[in-house]
Amino acid sequence: MLTTNFLDFDFENPFMNASGVHCMTIKELDELSTSAAGAYIMKSATPEKRAGNSEPRYYDVPLGSINSMGLPNLGFEYYLEYALKQQENTKRPLFFSVAGMSVAENIAMLKEIEASDFAGVTELNLSCPNVPGKPQVAYDFELTEETLNQVFTFFTKPLGVKLPPYFDMAHFDQMAEILNKYPLAYVNSINSIGNGLYIDTTSDQVVIKPKEGFGGIGGQYVKPTALANVRAFYTRLKPEIKIIGTGGILTGQDAYEHLLCGATMLQVGTQLQKEGPAIFERLTKELASIMTLKGYQTIDEFRGKLKVID
Ligand code: RRO
Protein backbone atom coordinates (compact mmCIF):
# COMPACT_ATOMS: atom_id res chain seq x y z
CA MET A 1 0.00 0.00 0.00
CA LEU A 2 2.82 2.45 0.85
CA THR A 3 5.17 1.32 -1.93
CA THR A 4 6.94 4.34 -3.32
CA ASN A 5 8.70 4.56 -6.64
CA PHE A 6 11.57 7.01 -6.37
CA LEU A 7 14.33 7.28 -8.97
CA ASP A 8 13.15 4.06 -10.64
CA PHE A 9 13.35 2.10 -7.42
CA ASP A 10 10.43 0.72 -5.42
CA PHE A 11 10.82 1.44 -1.73
CA GLU A 12 8.56 -0.42 0.70
CA ASN A 13 7.39 2.88 2.16
CA PRO A 14 8.37 6.56 1.83
CA PHE A 15 9.85 6.99 5.32
CA MET A 16 13.51 7.76 6.01
CA ASN A 17 15.57 9.37 8.74
CA ALA A 18 16.56 12.99 8.19
CA SER A 19 20.31 13.28 7.76
CA GLY A 20 21.99 13.99 11.08
CA VAL A 21 19.61 11.96 13.19
CA HIS A 22 20.61 8.43 14.23
CA CYS A 23 23.09 8.07 11.37
CA MET A 24 26.57 9.08 12.47
CA THR A 25 28.01 5.68 13.38
CA ILE A 26 27.81 2.27 11.73
CA LYS A 27 25.88 1.03 14.78
CA GLU A 28 23.19 3.69 14.29
CA LEU A 29 23.11 3.15 10.52
CA ASP A 30 22.71 -0.60 11.00
CA GLU A 31 19.79 0.07 13.35
CA LEU A 32 18.12 2.10 10.60
CA SER A 33 18.81 -0.60 8.05
CA THR A 34 16.93 -3.14 10.17
CA SER A 35 14.11 -0.72 11.08
CA ALA A 36 10.84 -0.38 9.17
CA ALA A 37 12.14 2.70 7.32
CA GLY A 38 11.85 2.43 3.54
CA ALA A 39 15.32 3.94 3.11
CA TYR A 40 17.95 5.76 5.13
CA ILE A 41 20.58 8.43 4.78
CA MET A 42 23.94 8.99 6.44
CA LYS A 43 25.15 12.01 8.42
CA SER A 44 26.46 14.78 6.16
CA ALA A 45 30.14 14.10 5.60
CA THR A 46 33.07 16.48 5.33
CA PRO A 47 36.36 15.40 3.75
CA GLU A 48 37.97 14.93 7.18
CA LYS A 49 36.41 13.76 10.42
CA ARG A 50 35.02 16.62 12.58
CA ALA A 51 34.29 16.78 16.29
CA GLY A 52 31.65 19.50 15.80
CA ASN A 53 30.60 22.19 18.28
CA SER A 54 30.86 21.93 22.06
CA GLU A 55 28.12 20.33 24.16
CA PRO A 56 25.30 20.68 25.04
CA ARG A 57 24.54 21.09 21.33
CA TYR A 58 21.16 19.34 20.92
CA TYR A 59 18.12 19.86 23.13
CA ASP A 60 14.62 18.38 22.97
CA VAL A 61 11.83 20.81 23.82
CA PRO A 62 8.08 20.15 24.06
CA LEU A 63 7.28 21.34 20.53
CA GLY A 64 10.48 20.22 18.80
CA SER A 65 14.22 20.57 19.13
CA ILE A 66 17.07 23.02 18.83
CA ASN A 67 20.52 22.00 17.65
CA SER A 68 23.90 23.42 16.85
CA MET A 69 25.84 20.24 16.25
CA GLY A 70 28.36 21.91 13.93
CA LEU A 71 28.66 19.03 11.47
CA PRO A 72 30.24 16.37 13.67
CA ASN A 73 30.93 13.35 11.47
CA LEU A 74 33.40 10.52 11.05
CA GLY A 75 34.71 11.74 7.70
CA PHE A 76 33.95 11.06 4.05
CA GLU A 77 35.96 7.83 3.77
CA TYR A 78 34.16 6.23 6.76
CA TYR A 79 30.77 6.71 5.11
CA LEU A 80 31.94 5.74 1.62
CA GLU A 81 33.44 2.52 2.95
CA TYR A 82 30.21 1.74 4.82
CA ALA A 83 28.07 2.52 1.76
CA LEU A 84 30.14 0.32 -0.54
CA LYS A 85 29.99 -2.58 1.88
CA GLN A 86 26.31 -2.09 2.68
CA GLN A 87 25.18 -1.93 -0.92
CA GLU A 88 26.39 -5.50 -1.45
CA ASN A 89 23.91 -6.75 1.16
CA THR A 90 20.83 -4.81 0.18
CA LYS A 91 18.86 -3.96 -2.91
CA ARG A 92 17.75 -0.64 -1.41
CA PRO A 93 19.82 2.30 -2.63
CA LEU A 94 21.62 4.13 0.16
CA PHE A 95 21.54 7.88 0.51
CA PHE A 96 24.92 9.56 0.98
CA SER A 97 24.98 13.15 2.27
CA VAL A 98 27.89 15.52 1.74
CA ALA A 99 28.36 18.98 3.24
CA GLY A 100 31.72 20.49 2.37
CA MET A 101 32.86 23.73 4.00
CA SER A 102 33.59 25.24 0.57
CA VAL A 103 32.73 24.70 -3.09
CA ALA A 104 36.10 22.99 -3.52
CA GLU A 105 35.40 20.51 -0.71
CA ASN A 106 31.99 19.66 -2.16
CA ILE A 107 33.49 19.16 -5.61
CA ALA A 108 36.29 16.98 -4.25
CA MET A 109 33.84 14.67 -2.41
CA LEU A 110 31.44 14.45 -5.35
CA LYS A 111 34.33 13.57 -7.67
CA GLU A 112 35.24 10.70 -5.37
CA ILE A 113 31.64 9.48 -5.32
CA GLU A 114 31.46 9.73 -9.10
CA ALA A 115 34.67 7.71 -9.49
CA SER A 116 33.65 5.08 -6.92
CA ASP A 117 31.35 2.05 -7.23
CA PHE A 118 28.72 3.82 -5.12
CA ALA A 119 25.39 3.07 -6.78
CA GLY A 120 23.04 4.92 -4.43
CA VAL A 121 21.72 8.45 -4.20
CA THR A 122 23.83 11.46 -3.25
CA GLU A 123 22.47 14.44 -1.35
CA LEU A 124 24.37 17.72 -1.39
CA ASN A 125 23.58 19.59 1.82
CA LEU A 126 23.48 23.30 0.96
CA SER A 127 21.82 24.27 4.21
CA CYS A 128 23.84 23.60 7.35
CA PRO A 129 22.92 26.49 9.67
CA ASN A 130 25.41 25.82 12.44
CA VAL A 131 29.01 26.27 11.40
CA PRO A 132 30.20 29.49 13.06
CA GLY A 133 31.26 32.03 10.44
CA LYS A 134 29.86 30.03 7.49
CA PRO A 135 26.56 31.29 6.07
CA GLN A 136 24.30 28.72 4.46
CA VAL A 137 25.10 28.21 0.78
CA ALA A 138 21.45 28.00 -0.28
CA TYR A 139 20.67 31.50 1.05
CA ASP A 140 23.26 32.77 -1.45
CA PHE A 141 21.65 32.25 -4.86
CA GLU A 142 24.83 33.04 -6.82
CA LEU A 143 26.92 30.60 -4.82
CA THR A 144 24.23 27.92 -5.24
CA GLU A 145 24.29 28.38 -8.99
CA GLU A 146 28.08 28.41 -9.13
CA THR A 147 28.19 25.19 -7.09
CA LEU A 148 25.63 23.37 -9.25
CA ASN A 149 27.32 24.59 -12.44
CA GLN A 150 30.57 23.00 -11.33
CA VAL A 151 28.93 19.82 -10.03
CA PHE A 152 27.10 19.06 -13.24
CA THR A 153 30.20 19.38 -15.40
CA PHE A 154 31.16 15.89 -14.18
CA PHE A 155 28.54 14.33 -11.89
CA THR A 156 26.29 11.76 -13.58
CA LYS A 157 24.85 9.77 -10.66
CA PRO A 158 21.50 10.68 -9.05
CA LEU A 159 21.93 13.86 -7.02
CA GLY A 160 19.55 15.81 -4.79
CA VAL A 161 20.02 18.99 -2.77
CA LYS A 162 19.01 19.65 0.83
CA LEU A 163 17.51 23.11 1.11
CA PRO A 164 16.82 25.42 3.99
CA PRO A 165 13.35 26.89 4.41
CA TYR A 166 12.49 29.97 2.35
CA PHE A 167 9.93 32.48 3.54
CA ASP A 168 9.15 34.67 0.56
CA MET A 169 7.40 33.92 -2.72
CA ALA A 170 10.17 35.77 -4.59
CA HIS A 171 12.73 33.42 -3.07
CA PHE A 172 10.73 30.32 -4.02
CA ASP A 173 10.60 31.68 -7.58
CA GLN A 174 14.30 32.53 -7.74
CA MET A 175 15.49 29.26 -6.26
CA ALA A 176 13.17 27.18 -8.45
CA GLU A 177 14.42 28.98 -11.54
CA ILE A 178 18.00 28.06 -10.63
CA LEU A 179 17.19 24.43 -9.73
CA ASN A 180 15.22 23.88 -12.93
CA LYS A 181 18.42 24.45 -14.96
CA TYR A 182 20.00 21.23 -13.70
CA PRO A 183 19.40 17.48 -14.01
CA LEU A 184 18.68 17.19 -10.29
CA ALA A 185 16.97 14.02 -9.06
CA TYR A 186 15.26 15.75 -6.16
CA VAL A 187 15.16 18.58 -3.67
CA ASN A 188 14.80 17.90 0.03
CA SER A 189 12.83 20.58 1.92
CA ILE A 190 13.44 21.57 4.66
CA ASN A 191 16.53 21.59 6.81
CA SER A 192 16.00 23.06 10.28
CA ILE A 193 14.82 26.67 10.58
CA GLY A 194 18.16 28.30 11.23
CA ASN A 195 19.19 30.27 14.26
CA GLY A 196 16.25 30.11 16.61
CA LEU A 197 16.68 30.67 20.34
CA TYR A 198 15.13 28.66 23.17
CA ILE A 199 15.20 29.82 26.79
CA ASP A 200 14.94 27.65 29.90
CA THR A 201 12.39 29.47 32.05
CA THR A 202 13.81 28.35 35.38
CA SER A 203 17.42 29.31 34.78
CA ASP A 204 16.80 32.22 32.34
CA GLN A 205 19.49 30.54 30.27
CA VAL A 206 19.86 29.27 26.74
CA VAL A 207 19.76 25.46 26.37
CA ILE A 208 22.65 24.82 23.98
CA LYS A 209 26.21 26.10 24.31
CA PRO A 210 27.42 26.98 20.78
CA LYS A 211 26.69 30.42 19.31
CA GLU A 212 25.26 31.75 22.59
CA GLY A 213 22.27 29.43 22.30
CA PHE A 214 21.30 30.05 18.66
CA GLY A 215 20.44 26.85 16.78
CA GLY A 216 18.37 25.13 14.10
CA ILE A 217 14.75 24.47 15.02
CA GLY A 218 12.97 21.21 14.16
CA GLY A 219 9.82 19.33 15.12
CA GLN A 220 6.24 20.56 15.45
CA TYR A 221 7.32 24.19 15.21
CA VAL A 222 8.41 23.77 11.60
CA LYS A 223 5.62 21.78 9.93
CA PRO A 224 3.74 24.70 8.32
CA THR A 225 7.01 26.09 6.95
CA ALA A 226 8.03 22.65 5.68
CA LEU A 227 4.66 22.06 3.99
CA ALA A 228 4.85 25.48 2.32
CA ASN A 229 8.32 24.75 0.99
CA VAL A 230 7.33 21.29 -0.29
CA ARG A 231 4.27 22.79 -1.98
CA ALA A 232 6.13 25.78 -3.40
CA PHE A 233 8.79 23.60 -5.02
CA TYR A 234 6.34 20.91 -6.14
CA THR A 235 4.38 23.55 -8.05
CA ARG A 236 7.48 25.28 -9.49
CA LEU A 237 9.98 22.55 -10.36
CA LYS A 238 9.98 20.48 -13.54
CA PRO A 239 8.30 17.10 -12.93
CA GLU A 240 11.57 15.16 -13.21
CA ILE A 241 12.76 16.79 -9.97
CA LYS A 242 11.09 14.93 -7.11
CA ILE A 243 10.56 16.32 -3.62
CA ILE A 244 11.61 14.82 -0.31
CA GLY A 245 9.46 16.29 2.44
CA THR A 246 11.16 16.87 5.77
CA GLY A 247 9.96 18.87 8.76
CA GLY A 248 7.46 18.32 11.53
CA ILE A 249 6.55 14.71 10.80
CA LEU A 250 5.41 13.21 14.11
CA THR A 251 2.38 11.22 12.97
CA GLY A 252 0.83 9.53 9.96
CA GLN A 253 -1.33 12.64 9.52
CA ASP A 254 1.78 14.86 9.19
CA ALA A 255 3.16 12.41 6.61
CA TYR A 256 -0.15 12.45 4.73
CA GLU A 257 -0.03 16.27 4.57
CA HIS A 258 3.51 16.27 3.15
CA LEU A 259 2.39 13.79 0.46
CA LEU A 260 -0.66 15.90 -0.31
CA CYS A 261 1.68 18.86 -0.88
CA GLY A 262 3.65 16.76 -3.39
CA ALA A 263 6.43 14.98 -1.52
CA THR A 264 7.56 11.55 -2.74
CA MET A 265 9.84 10.46 0.11
CA LEU A 266 9.50 11.67 3.72
CA GLN A 267 12.20 12.26 6.30
CA VAL A 268 11.88 12.31 10.07
CA GLY A 269 14.39 14.16 12.24
CA THR A 270 13.36 15.45 15.66
CA GLN A 271 10.73 12.81 16.35
CA LEU A 272 13.16 10.03 15.38
CA GLN A 273 15.61 11.51 17.87
CA LYS A 274 12.87 11.45 20.53
CA GLU A 275 11.41 7.98 19.81
CA GLY A 276 14.21 5.99 18.16
CA PRO A 277 13.98 3.83 15.02
CA ALA A 278 10.82 2.05 16.24
CA ILE A 279 8.98 5.20 15.09
CA PHE A 280 8.96 3.94 11.50
CA GLU A 281 6.64 1.08 12.32
CA ARG A 282 4.19 3.47 13.98
CA LEU A 283 4.31 5.97 11.12
CA THR A 284 3.74 3.34 8.42
CA LYS A 285 0.73 1.97 10.33
CA GLU A 286 -0.73 5.43 10.95
CA LEU A 287 -0.31 6.53 7.33
CA ALA A 288 -1.82 3.28 6.03
CA SER A 289 -4.87 3.62 8.28
CA ILE A 290 -5.49 7.23 7.15
CA MET A 291 -5.32 6.03 3.54
CA THR A 292 -7.78 3.22 4.27
CA LEU A 293 -10.19 5.67 5.93
CA LYS A 294 -10.01 7.94 2.90
CA GLY A 295 -10.38 5.06 0.46
CA TYR A 296 -6.92 5.25 -1.13
CA GLN A 297 -5.00 2.15 -2.17
CA THR A 298 -1.78 3.88 -3.26
CA ILE A 299 0.00 7.12 -2.43
CA ASP A 300 -0.01 8.09 -6.12
CA GLU A 301 -3.80 8.55 -5.90
CA PHE A 302 -3.44 11.60 -3.64
CA ARG A 303 0.15 12.83 -3.99
CA GLY A 304 0.19 16.55 -4.76
CA LYS A 305 -3.61 16.78 -4.72
CA LEU A 306 -3.87 19.55 -2.14
CA LYS A 307 -7.04 21.56 -2.65
CA VAL A 308 -7.20 25.34 -2.57
CA ILE A 309 -10.22 27.56 -1.95
CA ASP A 310 -11.66 28.99 -5.18
O1 RRO B 1 25.48 19.35 12.09
C1 RRO B 1 24.65 20.29 12.21
O2 RRO B 1 24.78 21.19 13.05
C2 RRO B 1 23.47 20.38 11.34
C3 RRO B 1 23.52 20.24 9.98
BR1 RRO B 1 25.06 19.77 9.05
C4 RRO B 1 22.35 20.45 9.22
O3 RRO B 1 22.32 20.35 7.98
N1 RRO B 1 21.21 20.78 9.88
C5 RRO B 1 21.18 20.91 11.21
O4 RRO B 1 20.12 21.21 11.78
N2 RRO B 1 22.32 20.70 11.94
Short mmCIF file of N, CA and C and ligand atoms in Angstrom, two decimals, residues 19-20 43-44 53 57 67-72 99 125 127-131 162 191-193 215-217, ligand 1:
data_model
loop_
_atom_site.label_atom_id
_atom_site.label_comp_id
_atom_site.label_asym_id
_atom_site.label_seq_id
_atom_site.Cartn_x
_atom_site.Cartn_y
_atom_site.Cartn_z
N SER A 19 18.87 13.35 7.55
CA SER A 19 20.31 13.28 7.76
C SER A 19 20.68 14.01 9.05
N GLY A 20 21.55 13.40 9.81
CA GLY A 20 21.99 13.99 11.08
C GLY A 20 21.39 13.27 12.27
N LYS A 43 24.81 10.66 7.96
CA LYS A 43 25.15 12.01 8.42
C LYS A 43 25.96 12.72 7.33
N SER A 44 25.69 14.01 7.14
CA SER A 44 26.46 14.78 6.16
C SER A 44 27.95 14.66 6.47
N ASN A 53 30.63 21.14 17.26
CA ASN A 53 30.60 22.19 18.28
C ASN A 53 30.61 21.58 19.69
N ARG A 57 24.72 20.53 22.68
CA ARG A 57 24.54 21.09 21.33
C ARG A 57 23.26 20.61 20.67
N ASN A 67 19.20 22.61 17.72
CA ASN A 67 20.52 22.00 17.65
C ASN A 67 21.53 22.95 17.02
N SER A 68 22.76 22.80 17.51
CA SER A 68 23.90 23.42 16.85
C SER A 68 25.04 22.43 16.92
N MET A 69 24.86 21.33 16.18
CA MET A 69 25.84 20.24 16.25
C MET A 69 27.17 20.67 15.64
N GLY A 70 27.13 21.44 14.56
CA GLY A 70 28.36 21.91 13.93
C GLY A 70 29.03 20.85 13.07
N LEU A 71 28.19 20.00 12.46
CA LEU A 71 28.66 19.03 11.47
C LEU A 71 29.65 18.01 12.02
N PRO A 72 29.37 17.45 13.21
CA PRO A 72 30.24 16.37 13.67
C PRO A 72 30.03 15.15 12.76
N ALA A 99 28.48 17.57 2.88
CA ALA A 99 28.36 18.98 3.24
C ALA A 99 29.76 19.55 3.40
N ASN A 125 24.21 18.76 0.78
CA ASN A 125 23.58 19.59 1.82
C ASN A 125 24.05 21.03 1.65
N SER A 127 22.60 23.54 3.21
CA SER A 127 21.82 24.27 4.21
C SER A 127 22.19 24.00 5.66
N CYS A 128 23.48 23.75 5.93
CA CYS A 128 23.84 23.60 7.35
C CYS A 128 23.85 24.97 8.02
N PRO A 129 23.02 25.16 9.06
CA PRO A 129 22.92 26.49 9.67
C PRO A 129 23.90 26.73 10.81
N ASN A 130 24.76 25.78 11.12
CA ASN A 130 25.41 25.82 12.44
C ASN A 130 26.92 25.92 12.46
N VAL A 131 27.56 26.18 11.33
CA VAL A 131 29.01 26.27 11.40
C VAL A 131 29.37 27.74 11.60
N LYS A 162 19.75 19.38 -0.41
CA LYS A 162 19.01 19.65 0.83
C LYS A 162 18.94 21.16 1.00
N ASN A 191 15.61 21.74 5.70
CA ASN A 191 16.53 21.59 6.81
C ASN A 191 15.93 22.35 8.00
N SER A 192 16.58 22.36 9.13
CA SER A 192 16.00 23.06 10.28
C SER A 192 15.88 24.56 9.99
N ILE A 193 14.95 25.21 10.69
CA ILE A 193 14.82 26.67 10.58
C ILE A 193 15.99 27.26 11.36
N GLY A 215 20.34 28.16 17.44
CA GLY A 215 20.44 26.85 16.78
C GLY A 215 19.27 26.58 15.85
N GLY A 216 19.40 25.51 15.07
CA GLY A 216 18.37 25.13 14.10
C GLY A 216 17.16 24.52 14.81
N ILE A 217 15.99 24.93 14.39
CA ILE A 217 14.75 24.47 15.02
C ILE A 217 14.11 23.37 14.17
O1 RRO B 1 25.48 19.35 12.09
C1 RRO B 1 24.65 20.29 12.21
O2 RRO B 1 24.78 21.19 13.05
C2 RRO B 1 23.47 20.38 11.34
C3 RRO B 1 23.52 20.24 9.98
BR1 RRO B 1 25.06 19.77 9.05
C4 RRO B 1 22.35 20.45 9.22
O3 RRO B 1 22.32 20.35 7.98
N1 RRO B 1 21.21 20.78 9.88
C5 RRO B 1 21.18 20.91 11.21
O4 RRO B 1 20.12 21.21 11.78
N2 RRO B 1 22.32 20.70 11.94
#
